[in-house]
Amino acid sequence: MKEPFLSAVPVLKQLEDAGFEAYFVGGSVRDYLLNKKISDVDIATSATPMEVKSIFSKTVDIGIEHGTVLVLTGGNSYEITTFRSEGKYEDFRRPTEVSFIRSLTEDLRRRDFTINAIAMDRTGKLADPFDGQLALKERLIQSVGNAEERFSEDALRMMRAVRFVSQLSFHIEENTQAALKELAPLLENIAVERKRAEFEKLITGRDWKAAIKIILETKIYSYLPGLNNRKAQIESLLSYDCENLTKIEMWALLIFSLKLSQQDIESFLRDWRLPVKEIKLIQKILSHLEIRLQRDWSVYDLYLAGNEVIASVEKLFLVIKGVHEPERISGLMNRYDSLPIKDSREAAVKGSDLIEWFNLSGGPWLKDTLMKIEQAILERKVLNDKQKIKEWLKECSQN
Ligand code: ATP
Ligand code: MG
C-alpha cells in the first residue's frame, strides 16, 4: 500500500478496534488499482454516524443524513460514510431517507459502476463482489446491476459514466450505453450544480473528445443548459487539437464554438450556475480572444488583459489556429513583464494631479486623459515620472 492510504490505516484500525468494519472505497481504490494519482480517500464503515462520532475526538457533521462524518486526525481529514442502501427500502412518503446497514456488499451494490464498487481493507485485501477488477482490466464502465434501473434511480449517473470515459479513457459497456441512450431525458430532473460538477470533470479529462462524442450520440446534450439544438456547434469543438487547457479555458473554447454573442455569454454561464468571478474571467478571456483573432497583441492589449488572461487567450488562439508553438506564450509573458506599468495605480500621475494642473473639475475628460497617459507610458512615449508627464501633456496641448 502507499500514501495516502498508509496515513489513513490508523483510522480504519480505530474503527475496527471499536468492533466495526471499515474499508477504503470509491474513486481512491479505483485510481490506486489503475496506478493513477489518488485524490481523496473515502472510507466506508459499518459504524453509524453517531458511533463514528463517539470514536473520534474531532469530527464535523458534513452530511449526517447521508451517513457522512468528516473525521480530523493526524493532520488529515477523512470522509467516513456509514454503509447504506438506497431506493429499495425507501418508503415513498420519506423519499430522501437512506437506510444505514451493516453489510459491505449491500453498500457496494448501491454504488454506480463496478469500477467504483471495490473495497480495500487496511491490509490491502480487496472485496470485489461485482467484478470491478475485471472491468478495470477490460477498461469498461458498467453499472452495478441493471443499468436502466440504476439510471432511473439517479440520472446523474449517466453524466458520471461519460465523465469517466473522459478521465479514464474507458469504454461504456454495451447495456450501460444502451440505457444511456434510452434514459438521457431523465437528466432533465437533475440539479444544474450536480451536472456542472461532472461536466467540468469531463471537459478537463484527457479523453474529453470521446466523451463529447457520446454526449452527442446519446443526445445528453439536449438536457444540458444552453446546449439543446446545438449539435453542429458542439461537433465543431471536436476539430480542435488541444491538451492541458484549464477548466476556464475549456468553457471559453466551448462558448467560442457555440458562437455566442457577448451578451449571451453571461446568461449561458449563469444557466450553468458558474460563480460570478469565473463568469467575469471567461468573459474577459473571450473579449480579448476576439481582439486577438483580429490583430497581434499591442502593449495596451497586454496591459489591459494581464498575465493570466494573456496566457489563456494565446493558448486558445493557438488551438483555434491549429498552431503548436507554446513558446509564443512565454514570449508574451516576457513582453508583459517588461511593461513599464502593470496597473493604473502604478502611473505616476493620479486624477487629483490632473484636476490641480488644469484647474478643472472631474468629468469624462479625466478618464480619457488618464487613459492617454497610461497608453503613452506603455508605448514609452513618456517616462513614468510626474514631472515628465506634466511636460508631455503640455506639449500635447500645444500641438
Ligand atoms: P473522483 O475521483 O472524481 O472523486 P469518485 O468515483 O470518487 O471520483 P465521488 O463523487 O467522490 O466520485 O464518489 C465516491 C464514490 O461514491 C464513487 O466511487 C461511487 O462508489 C459512489 N457514488 C458517487 N456518486 C454516486 C451516484 N450518483 N450513484 C451511486 N454511487 C455513487
Ligand atoms: Mg472521490
Tab-separated table of C-alpha atoms and ligand atoms in Angstrom:
chain	number	residue	atom	x	y	z
A	1	MET	CA	0.000	0.000	0.000
A	2	LYS	CA	1.084	3.592	-0.454
A	3	GLU	CA	0.092	7.105	0.503
A	4	PRO	CA	-2.486	8.499	1.074
A	5	PHE	CA	-3.822	5.131	2.248
A	6	LEU	CA	-0.955	4.491	4.670
A	7	SER	CA	-1.712	7.588	6.733
A	8	ALA	CA	-5.360	6.544	6.879
A	9	VAL	CA	-4.693	2.975	8.080
A	10	PRO	CA	-4.849	4.013	11.769
A	11	VAL	CA	-8.334	5.414	11.128
A	12	LEU	CA	-9.563	2.046	9.857
A	13	LYS	CA	-7.795	0.344	12.777
A	14	GLN	CA	-9.531	2.583	15.308
A	15	LEU	CA	-12.925	1.711	13.821
A	16	GLU	CA	-12.064	-1.981	13.849
A	17	ASP	CA	-10.805	-1.842	17.429
A	18	ALA	CA	-14.184	-0.425	18.380
A	19	GLY	CA	-15.802	-3.514	16.839
A	20	PHE	CA	-16.787	-2.218	13.397
A	21	GLU	CA	-15.799	-2.953	9.814
A	22	ALA	CA	-14.042	-0.249	7.827
A	23	TYR	CA	-12.713	-0.102	4.266
A	24	PHE	CA	-11.311	2.211	1.679
A	25	VAL	CA	-13.873	2.587	-1.117
A	26	GLY	CA	-14.777	4.501	-4.248
A	27	GLY	CA	-12.522	6.528	-6.513
A	28	SER	CA	-9.402	6.138	-4.397
A	29	VAL	CA	-9.398	2.342	-4.661
A	30	ARG	CA	-10.189	2.524	-8.378
A	31	ASP	CA	-7.396	5.020	-9.049
A	32	TYR	CA	-4.958	3.037	-6.888
A	33	LEU	CA	-5.626	-0.130	-8.898
A	34	LEU	CA	-5.161	1.883	-12.092
A	35	ASN	CA	-1.904	3.274	-10.762
A	36	LYS	CA	-3.245	6.792	-11.096
A	37	LYS	CA	-2.836	9.744	-8.814
A	38	ILE	CA	-5.178	9.392	-5.858
A	39	SER	CA	-7.131	12.419	-4.742
A	40	ASP	CA	-9.123	11.859	-1.569
A	41	VAL	CA	-9.542	8.555	0.234
A	42	ASP	CA	-13.112	7.726	1.118
A	43	ILE	CA	-13.818	5.369	3.970
A	44	ALA	CA	-16.928	3.223	4.438
A	45	THR	CA	-17.816	1.647	7.750
A	46	SER	CA	-20.454	-0.440	9.463
A	47	ALA	CA	-20.480	2.103	12.332
A	48	THR	CA	-23.383	4.552	12.319
A	49	PRO	CA	-22.569	8.281	12.201
A	50	MET	CA	-23.188	8.530	15.958
A	51	GLU	CA	-20.845	5.622	16.579
A	52	VAL	CA	-18.185	7.231	14.358
A	53	LYS	CA	-18.529	10.463	16.314
A	54	SER	CA	-18.077	8.647	19.596
A	55	ILE	CA	-14.848	7.013	18.385
A	56	PHE	CA	-13.016	10.112	17.129
A	57	SER	CA	-12.473	13.274	19.119
A	58	LYS	CA	-12.584	15.778	16.258
A	59	THR	CA	-15.446	15.387	13.793
A	60	VAL	CA	-17.571	17.612	11.590
A	61	ASP	CA	-21.118	16.762	10.512
A	62	ILE	CA	-20.926	17.319	6.789
A	63	GLY	CA	-23.774	15.128	5.632
A	64	ILE	CA	-25.062	13.162	8.525
A	65	GLU	CA	-28.407	12.480	6.849
A	66	HIS	CA	-26.455	10.609	4.139
A	67	GLY	CA	-24.285	8.967	6.765
A	68	THR	CA	-21.139	11.020	6.217
A	69	VAL	CA	-18.984	12.376	9.015
A	70	LEU	CA	-15.700	14.204	8.485
A	71	VAL	CA	-13.004	12.981	10.849
A	72	LEU	CA	-9.976	15.173	11.560
A	73	THR	CA	-6.986	13.203	12.712
A	74	GLY	CA	-3.214	13.114	12.308
A	75	GLY	CA	-3.263	16.396	10.370
A	76	ASN	CA	-5.621	14.941	7.746
A	77	SER	CA	-9.354	14.807	7.238
A	78	TYR	CA	-11.363	11.804	6.080
A	79	GLU	CA	-14.929	11.412	4.936
A	80	ILE	CA	-16.314	8.374	6.697
A	81	THR	CA	-19.636	7.122	5.389
A	82	THR	CA	-21.803	4.506	7.014
A	83	PHE	CA	-22.713	1.505	4.870
A	84	ARG	CA	-26.069	2.381	3.431
A	85	SER	CA	-28.613	1.302	0.914
A	86	GLU	CA	-30.881	3.470	-1.153
A	87	GLY	CA	-34.058	3.059	-3.095
A	88	LYS	CA	-35.113	-0.432	-2.299
A	89	TYR	CA	-36.103	0.165	1.299
A	90	GLU	CA	-37.405	3.571	0.545
A	91	ASP	CA	-40.845	4.465	1.678
A	92	PHE	CA	-42.346	6.896	-0.816
A	93	ARG	CA	-43.518	9.113	1.959
A	94	ARG	CA	-39.961	9.593	3.077
A	95	PRO	CA	-38.117	9.514	-0.210
A	96	THR	CA	-34.953	11.260	0.940
A	97	GLU	CA	-34.209	8.834	3.718
A	98	VAL	CA	-31.394	6.329	3.362
A	99	SER	CA	-31.098	3.180	5.435
A	100	PHE	CA	-27.914	2.507	7.362
A	101	ILE	CA	-26.907	-1.115	7.119
A	102	ARG	CA	-24.145	-3.374	8.408
A	103	SER	CA	-23.281	-5.183	5.149
A	104	LEU	CA	-20.379	-4.101	2.969
A	105	THR	CA	-21.715	-5.953	-0.076
A	106	GLU	CA	-25.036	-4.147	0.154
A	107	ASP	CA	-23.199	-0.838	0.396
A	108	LEU	CA	-21.163	-1.679	-2.705
A	109	ARG	CA	-24.356	-2.692	-4.513
A	110	ARG	CA	-25.781	0.834	-4.326
A	111	ARG	CA	-22.682	2.321	-5.978
A	112	ASP	CA	-22.834	3.497	-9.583
A	113	PHE	CA	-20.291	1.470	-11.567
A	114	THR	CA	-18.472	-1.760	-10.899
A	115	ILE	CA	-15.097	0.023	-11.052
A	116	ASN	CA	-16.323	2.214	-8.182
A	117	ALA	CA	-17.684	-0.685	-6.137
A	118	ILE	CA	-14.421	-2.225	-4.917
A	119	ALA	CA	-13.441	-2.031	-1.250
A	120	MET	CA	-9.969	-2.454	0.240
A	121	ASP	CA	-9.242	-3.270	3.864
A	122	ARG	CA	-6.320	-1.899	5.837
A	123	THR	CA	-4.063	-4.802	4.826
A	124	GLY	CA	-4.716	-4.164	1.126
A	125	LYS	CA	-7.120	-7.083	0.686
A	126	LEU	CA	-9.876	-6.362	-1.822
A	127	ALA	CA	-13.598	-7.062	-1.577
A	128	ASP	CA	-14.970	-7.053	-5.106
A	129	PRO	CA	-18.389	-8.734	-5.288
A	130	PHE	CA	-19.311	-7.107	-8.628
A	131	ASP	CA	-16.129	-7.899	-10.564
A	132	GLY	CA	-14.857	-4.350	-10.643
A	133	GLN	CA	-11.286	-5.557	-11.183
A	134	LEU	CA	-12.312	-7.360	-14.340
A	135	ALA	CA	-13.954	-4.171	-15.616
A	136	LEU	CA	-10.776	-2.253	-14.788
A	137	LYS	CA	-8.799	-4.772	-16.798
A	138	GLU	CA	-11.195	-4.551	-19.720
A	139	ARG	CA	-11.416	-0.790	-19.332
A	140	LEU	CA	-15.191	-0.854	-19.073
A	141	ILE	CA	-17.703	1.350	-17.342
A	142	GLN	CA	-20.539	-0.910	-16.323
A	143	SER	CA	-23.444	-0.239	-13.993
A	144	VAL	CA	-23.736	-2.299	-10.842
A	145	GLY	CA	-26.851	-4.344	-11.599
A	146	ASN	CA	-29.391	-3.265	-14.177
A	147	ALA	CA	-28.273	-0.065	-15.925
A	148	GLU	CA	-31.792	1.148	-16.680
A	149	GLU	CA	-32.826	0.789	-13.066
A	150	ARG	CA	-29.677	2.446	-11.817
A	151	PHE	CA	-30.004	5.425	-14.163
A	152	SER	CA	-33.686	5.753	-13.309
A	153	GLU	CA	-32.829	5.937	-9.601
A	154	ASP	CA	-30.289	8.707	-10.149
A	155	ALA	CA	-29.904	10.142	-13.630
A	156	LEU	CA	-26.686	11.916	-12.696
A	157	ARG	CA	-25.007	8.535	-13.017
A	158	MET	CA	-25.283	8.979	-16.800
A	159	MET	CA	-23.162	12.122	-16.624
A	160	ARG	CA	-20.752	10.291	-14.355
A	161	ALA	CA	-20.406	7.469	-16.884
A	162	VAL	CA	-19.439	9.934	-19.587
A	163	ARG	CA	-17.027	11.842	-17.374
A	164	PHE	CA	-15.243	8.577	-16.549
A	165	VAL	CA	-14.866	7.978	-20.287
A	166	SER	CA	-13.039	11.297	-20.436
A	167	GLN	CA	-10.928	10.835	-17.323
A	168	LEU	CA	-10.038	7.162	-17.707
A	169	SER	CA	-10.288	6.584	-21.484
A	170	PHE	CA	-12.590	3.648	-20.787
A	171	HIS	CA	-15.484	2.420	-22.916
A	172	ILE	CA	-19.043	2.144	-21.736
A	173	GLU	CA	-20.289	-1.432	-21.600
A	174	GLU	CA	-22.973	-2.241	-24.167
A	175	ASN	CA	-26.055	-2.489	-21.922
A	176	THR	CA	-24.974	0.530	-19.940
A	177	GLN	CA	-24.561	2.517	-23.172
A	178	ALA	CA	-27.991	1.414	-24.418
A	179	ALA	CA	-29.567	2.565	-21.162
A	180	LEU	CA	-27.767	5.871	-21.522
A	181	LYS	CA	-29.310	6.439	-24.907
A	182	GLU	CA	-32.752	5.477	-23.735
A	183	LEU	CA	-32.805	7.389	-20.465
A	184	ALA	CA	-30.874	10.582	-21.279
A	185	PRO	CA	-34.121	12.642	-20.956
A	186	LEU	CA	-34.170	11.858	-17.232
A	187	LEU	CA	-31.270	14.281	-16.855
A	188	GLU	CA	-33.909	16.986	-17.043
A	189	ASN	CA	-34.631	16.273	-13.361
A	190	ILE	CA	-31.089	16.748	-12.134
A	191	ALA	CA	-29.891	19.926	-10.422
A	192	VAL	CA	-27.617	22.003	-12.637
A	193	GLU	CA	-24.917	22.190	-9.950
A	194	ARG	CA	-24.568	18.411	-9.951
A	195	LYS	CA	-24.455	18.291	-13.747
A	196	ARG	CA	-21.877	21.051	-13.810
A	197	ALA	CA	-19.535	19.278	-11.400
A	198	GLU	CA	-19.497	16.216	-13.661
A	199	PHE	CA	-19.341	18.263	-16.861
A	200	GLU	CA	-16.308	20.199	-15.633
A	201	LYS	CA	-14.521	16.961	-14.805
A	202	LEU	CA	-15.468	15.770	-18.297
A	203	ILE	CA	-14.106	18.777	-20.203
A	204	THR	CA	-10.842	18.701	-18.290
A	205	GLY	CA	-10.338	14.973	-18.719
A	206	ARG	CA	-7.750	13.563	-21.089
A	207	ASP	CA	-10.237	11.957	-23.446
A	208	TRP	CA	-12.846	14.714	-23.482
A	209	LYS	CA	-13.428	14.272	-27.211
A	210	ALA	CA	-14.555	10.668	-26.781
A	211	ALA	CA	-16.893	11.850	-24.026
A	212	ILE	CA	-18.312	14.683	-26.133
A	213	LYS	CA	-18.971	12.195	-28.937
A	214	ILE	CA	-21.033	10.075	-26.544
A	215	ILE	CA	-22.883	13.157	-25.338
A	216	LEU	CA	-23.783	13.834	-28.968
A	217	GLU	CA	-24.734	10.239	-29.823
A	218	THR	CA	-26.926	9.755	-26.757
A	219	LYS	CA	-28.445	13.262	-27.024
A	220	ILE	CA	-27.407	14.011	-23.467
A	221	TYR	CA	-26.517	17.484	-24.746
A	222	SER	CA	-30.225	18.226	-25.167
A	223	TYR	CA	-30.584	18.143	-21.392
A	224	LEU	CA	-27.629	20.361	-20.555
A	225	PRO	CA	-28.036	24.136	-20.130
A	226	GLY	CA	-27.717	26.105	-23.353
A	227	LEU	CA	-26.750	23.090	-25.473
A	228	ASN	CA	-30.103	21.908	-26.737
A	229	ASN	CA	-30.301	22.203	-30.560
A	230	ARG	CA	-26.595	22.975	-30.767
A	231	LYS	CA	-25.379	19.704	-32.196
A	232	ALA	CA	-23.385	21.158	-35.083
A	233	GLN	CA	-21.653	23.752	-32.922
A	234	ILE	CA	-20.762	21.189	-30.263
A	235	GLU	CA	-19.415	18.959	-33.017
A	236	SER	CA	-17.143	21.769	-34.178
A	237	LEU	CA	-15.368	21.531	-30.801
A	238	LEU	CA	-14.076	18.162	-31.915
A	239	SER	CA	-11.965	19.753	-34.632
A	240	TYR	CA	-9.667	21.396	-32.097
A	241	ASP	CA	-6.488	19.727	-31.106
A	242	CYS	CA	-5.827	20.649	-27.542
A	243	GLU	CA	-4.492	19.256	-24.342
A	244	ASN	CA	-3.947	20.789	-20.970
A	245	LEU	CA	-6.490	23.535	-21.261
A	246	THR	CA	-7.801	24.566	-17.851
A	247	LYS	CA	-11.452	24.311	-16.908
A	248	ILE	CA	-11.894	28.042	-17.560
A	249	GLU	CA	-10.193	27.773	-20.963
A	250	MET	CA	-12.394	24.818	-21.908
A	251	TRP	CA	-15.521	26.812	-21.037
A	252	ALA	CA	-14.178	29.611	-23.229
A	253	LEU	CA	-13.471	27.217	-26.100
A	254	LEU	CA	-16.950	25.723	-25.788
A	255	ILE	CA	-18.544	29.171	-25.918
A	256	PHE	CA	-16.351	30.122	-28.857
A	257	SER	CA	-17.569	27.011	-30.686
A	258	LEU	CA	-21.163	27.852	-29.861
A	259	LYS	CA	-20.593	31.311	-31.396
A	260	LEU	CA	-22.462	33.073	-28.615
A	261	SER	CA	-22.738	36.840	-28.733
A	262	GLN	CA	-21.093	38.835	-25.917
A	263	GLN	CA	-24.427	39.346	-24.191
A	264	ASP	CA	-25.448	35.677	-24.423
A	265	ILE	CA	-22.231	34.516	-22.785
A	266	GLU	CA	-23.263	35.705	-19.365
A	267	SER	CA	-26.704	34.104	-19.400
A	268	PHE	CA	-25.235	30.842	-20.736
A	269	LEU	CA	-22.760	30.663	-17.858
A	270	ARG	CA	-25.382	31.777	-15.345
A	271	ASP	CA	-27.609	28.959	-16.537
A	272	TRP	CA	-24.750	26.615	-15.705
A	273	ARG	CA	-24.565	28.338	-12.276
A	274	LEU	CA	-20.926	29.261	-12.574
A	275	PRO	CA	-19.600	31.548	-9.842
A	276	VAL	CA	-19.698	35.232	-10.849
A	277	LYS	CA	-15.912	35.509	-10.569
A	278	GLU	CA	-15.446	32.724	-13.117
A	279	ILE	CA	-18.083	34.199	-15.431
A	280	LYS	CA	-16.219	37.526	-15.418
A	281	LEU	CA	-12.907	35.832	-16.159
A	282	ILE	CA	-14.355	33.816	-19.045
A	283	GLN	CA	-15.973	36.951	-20.478
A	284	LYS	CA	-12.677	38.798	-20.284
A	285	ILE	CA	-10.840	35.958	-21.986
A	286	LEU	CA	-13.413	35.803	-24.775
A	287	SER	CA	-13.381	39.522	-25.444
A	288	HIS	CA	-9.578	39.559	-25.649
A	289	LEU	CA	-9.700	36.454	-27.822
A	290	GLU	CA	-11.959	38.262	-30.248
A	291	ILE	CA	-9.419	41.106	-30.480
A	292	ARG	CA	-6.536	38.643	-30.773
A	293	LEU	CA	-8.219	36.979	-33.732
A	294	GLN	CA	-8.187	40.333	-35.494
A	295	ARG	CA	-4.705	41.557	-34.652
A	296	ASP	CA	-1.490	40.846	-32.778
A	297	TRP	CA	-1.099	41.984	-29.168
A	298	SER	CA	-0.398	45.684	-28.665
A	299	VAL	CA	1.263	46.758	-25.435
A	300	TYR	CA	-2.034	48.272	-24.395
A	301	ASP	CA	-3.876	44.979	-25.019
A	302	LEU	CA	-1.283	43.173	-22.906
A	303	TYR	CA	-1.679	45.745	-20.149
A	304	LEU	CA	-5.486	45.524	-20.153
A	305	ALA	CA	-5.541	41.740	-20.273
A	306	GLY	CA	-2.967	40.970	-17.575
A	307	ASN	CA	-0.817	37.894	-17.116
A	308	GLU	CA	-3.421	35.226	-16.592
A	309	VAL	CA	-5.751	36.325	-19.385
A	310	ILE	CA	-2.887	36.769	-21.880
A	311	ALA	CA	-1.751	33.186	-21.335
A	312	SER	CA	-5.269	31.784	-21.686
A	313	VAL	CA	-6.098	33.863	-24.757
A	314	GLU	CA	-2.886	32.959	-26.550
A	315	LYS	CA	-3.341	29.279	-25.685
A	316	LEU	CA	-6.846	29.386	-27.161
A	317	PHE	CA	-5.678	31.384	-30.161
A	318	LEU	CA	-3.045	28.755	-30.950
A	319	VAL	CA	-5.625	25.966	-30.530
A	320	ILE	CA	-8.092	27.707	-32.852
A	321	LYS	CA	-5.383	28.356	-35.440
A	322	GLY	CA	-4.019	24.824	-35.063
A	323	VAL	CA	-0.528	26.110	-34.298
A	324	HIS	CA	1.804	24.234	-31.937
A	325	GLU	CA	4.124	26.927	-30.688
A	326	PRO	CA	3.826	27.072	-26.900
A	327	GLU	CA	6.972	29.212	-26.741
A	328	ARG	CA	4.824	32.076	-28.031
A	329	ILE	CA	3.161	32.209	-24.638
A	330	SER	CA	6.423	32.593	-22.745
A	331	GLY	CA	7.431	35.270	-25.262
A	332	LEU	CA	4.278	37.210	-24.390
A	333	MET	CA	4.875	36.715	-20.683
A	334	ASN	CA	8.299	38.327	-21.138
A	335	ARG	CA	6.743	41.215	-23.010
A	336	TYR	CA	4.192	41.638	-20.249
A	337	ASP	CA	6.863	41.501	-17.535
A	338	SER	CA	8.788	44.305	-19.185
A	339	LEU	CA	5.810	46.683	-19.391
A	340	PRO	CA	6.677	49.940	-17.570
A	341	ILE	CA	3.393	49.729	-15.607
A	342	LYS	CA	1.055	46.817	-14.934
A	343	ASP	CA	-1.793	48.658	-13.274
A	344	SER	CA	-3.260	52.189	-13.417
A	345	ARG	CA	-2.268	52.623	-9.759
A	346	GLU	CA	1.378	52.415	-10.832
A	347	ALA	CA	1.105	55.504	-13.043
A	348	ALA	CA	2.994	58.440	-11.511
A	349	VAL	CA	0.030	60.754	-12.152
A	350	LYS	CA	-3.362	60.498	-10.467
A	351	GLY	CA	-6.702	62.077	-11.281
A	352	SER	CA	-6.204	64.568	-8.446
A	353	ASP	CA	-2.955	65.798	-10.097
A	354	LEU	CA	-4.753	66.498	-13.366
A	355	ILE	CA	-7.560	68.376	-11.625
A	356	GLU	CA	-4.980	70.553	-9.906
A	357	TRP	CA	-2.855	71.154	-13.038
A	358	PHE	CA	-5.756	72.016	-15.305
A	359	ASN	CA	-7.843	73.641	-12.630
A	360	LEU	CA	-10.919	71.823	-13.896
A	361	SER	CA	-13.490	69.730	-12.103
A	362	GLY	CA	-13.808	65.996	-12.757
A	363	GLY	CA	-15.636	64.639	-15.792
A	364	PRO	CA	-15.165	62.302	-18.741
A	365	TRP	CA	-12.032	64.260	-19.807
A	366	LEU	CA	-10.310	62.986	-16.689
A	367	LYS	CA	-10.696	59.316	-17.525
A	368	ASP	CA	-9.750	59.936	-21.172
A	369	THR	CA	-6.620	61.825	-20.178
A	370	LEU	CA	-5.544	59.201	-17.665
A	371	MET	CA	-6.009	56.548	-20.334
A	372	LYS	CA	-3.973	58.575	-22.798
A	373	ILE	CA	-1.200	58.915	-20.199
A	374	GLU	CA	-1.184	55.184	-19.437
A	375	GLN	CA	-1.011	54.409	-23.125
A	376	ALA	CA	1.892	56.852	-23.642
A	377	ILE	CA	3.782	55.361	-20.695
A	378	LEU	CA	3.225	51.855	-22.076
A	379	GLU	CA	4.342	52.852	-25.568
A	380	ARG	CA	7.337	54.549	-23.947
A	381	LYS	CA	6.455	57.925	-25.409
A	382	VAL	CA	6.887	59.358	-21.953
A	383	LEU	CA	8.653	58.197	-18.812
A	384	ASN	CA	6.521	57.232	-15.835
A	385	ASP	CA	7.580	60.332	-13.936
A	386	LYS	CA	5.271	63.041	-12.674
A	387	GLN	CA	7.266	65.994	-13.996
A	388	LYS	CA	7.925	64.364	-17.373
A	389	ILE	CA	4.246	63.538	-17.792
A	390	LYS	CA	3.285	67.109	-16.961
A	391	GLU	CA	5.653	68.417	-19.654
A	392	TRP	CA	4.428	65.843	-22.141
A	393	LEU	CA	0.811	66.861	-21.563
A	394	LYS	CA	1.753	70.483	-22.113
A	395	GLU	CA	3.444	69.585	-25.410
A	396	CYS	CA	0.394	67.597	-26.487
A	397	SER	CA	-1.934	70.508	-25.813
A	398	GLN	CA	0.303	72.801	-27.853
A	399	ASN	CA	0.255	70.547	-30.915
B	1	ATP	P1	-13.365	11.243	-8.052
B	1	ATP	O1	-12.045	10.606	-8.246
B	1	ATP	O2	-13.668	12.270	-9.076
B	1	ATP	O3	-13.638	11.705	-6.649
B	1	ATP	P2	-15.218	9.178	-7.363
B	1	ATP	O4	-15.625	7.924	-8.058
B	1	ATP	O5	-14.503	9.017	-6.057
B	1	ATP	O6	-14.403	10.051	-8.379
B	1	ATP	P3	-17.133	10.655	-5.840
B	1	ATP	O7	-18.172	11.609	-6.276
B	1	ATP	O8	-16.051	11.110	-4.928
B	1	ATP	O9	-16.519	10.041	-7.160
B	1	ATP	O10	-17.912	9.443	-5.183
B	1	ATP	C1	-17.291	8.452	-4.385
B	1	ATP	C2	-17.944	7.108	-4.626
B	1	ATP	O11	-19.317	7.159	-4.252
B	1	ATP	C3	-17.949	6.631	-6.066
B	1	ATP	O12	-16.744	5.985	-6.421
B	1	ATP	C4	-19.138	5.687	-6.089
B	1	ATP	O13	-18.816	4.457	-5.500
B	1	ATP	C5	-20.108	6.389	-5.165
B	1	ATP	N1	-21.007	7.324	-5.879
B	1	ATP	C6	-20.805	8.635	-6.109
B	1	ATP	N2	-21.855	9.176	-6.757
B	1	ATP	C7	-22.735	8.201	-6.946
B	1	ATP	C8	-24.038	8.118	-7.531
B	1	ATP	N3	-24.606	9.180	-8.078
B	1	ATP	N4	-24.665	6.913	-7.505
B	1	ATP	C9	-24.088	5.845	-6.949
B	1	ATP	N5	-22.890	5.850	-6.378
B	1	ATP	C10	-22.208	6.994	-6.364
B	2	MG	MG	-13.931	10.713	-4.754
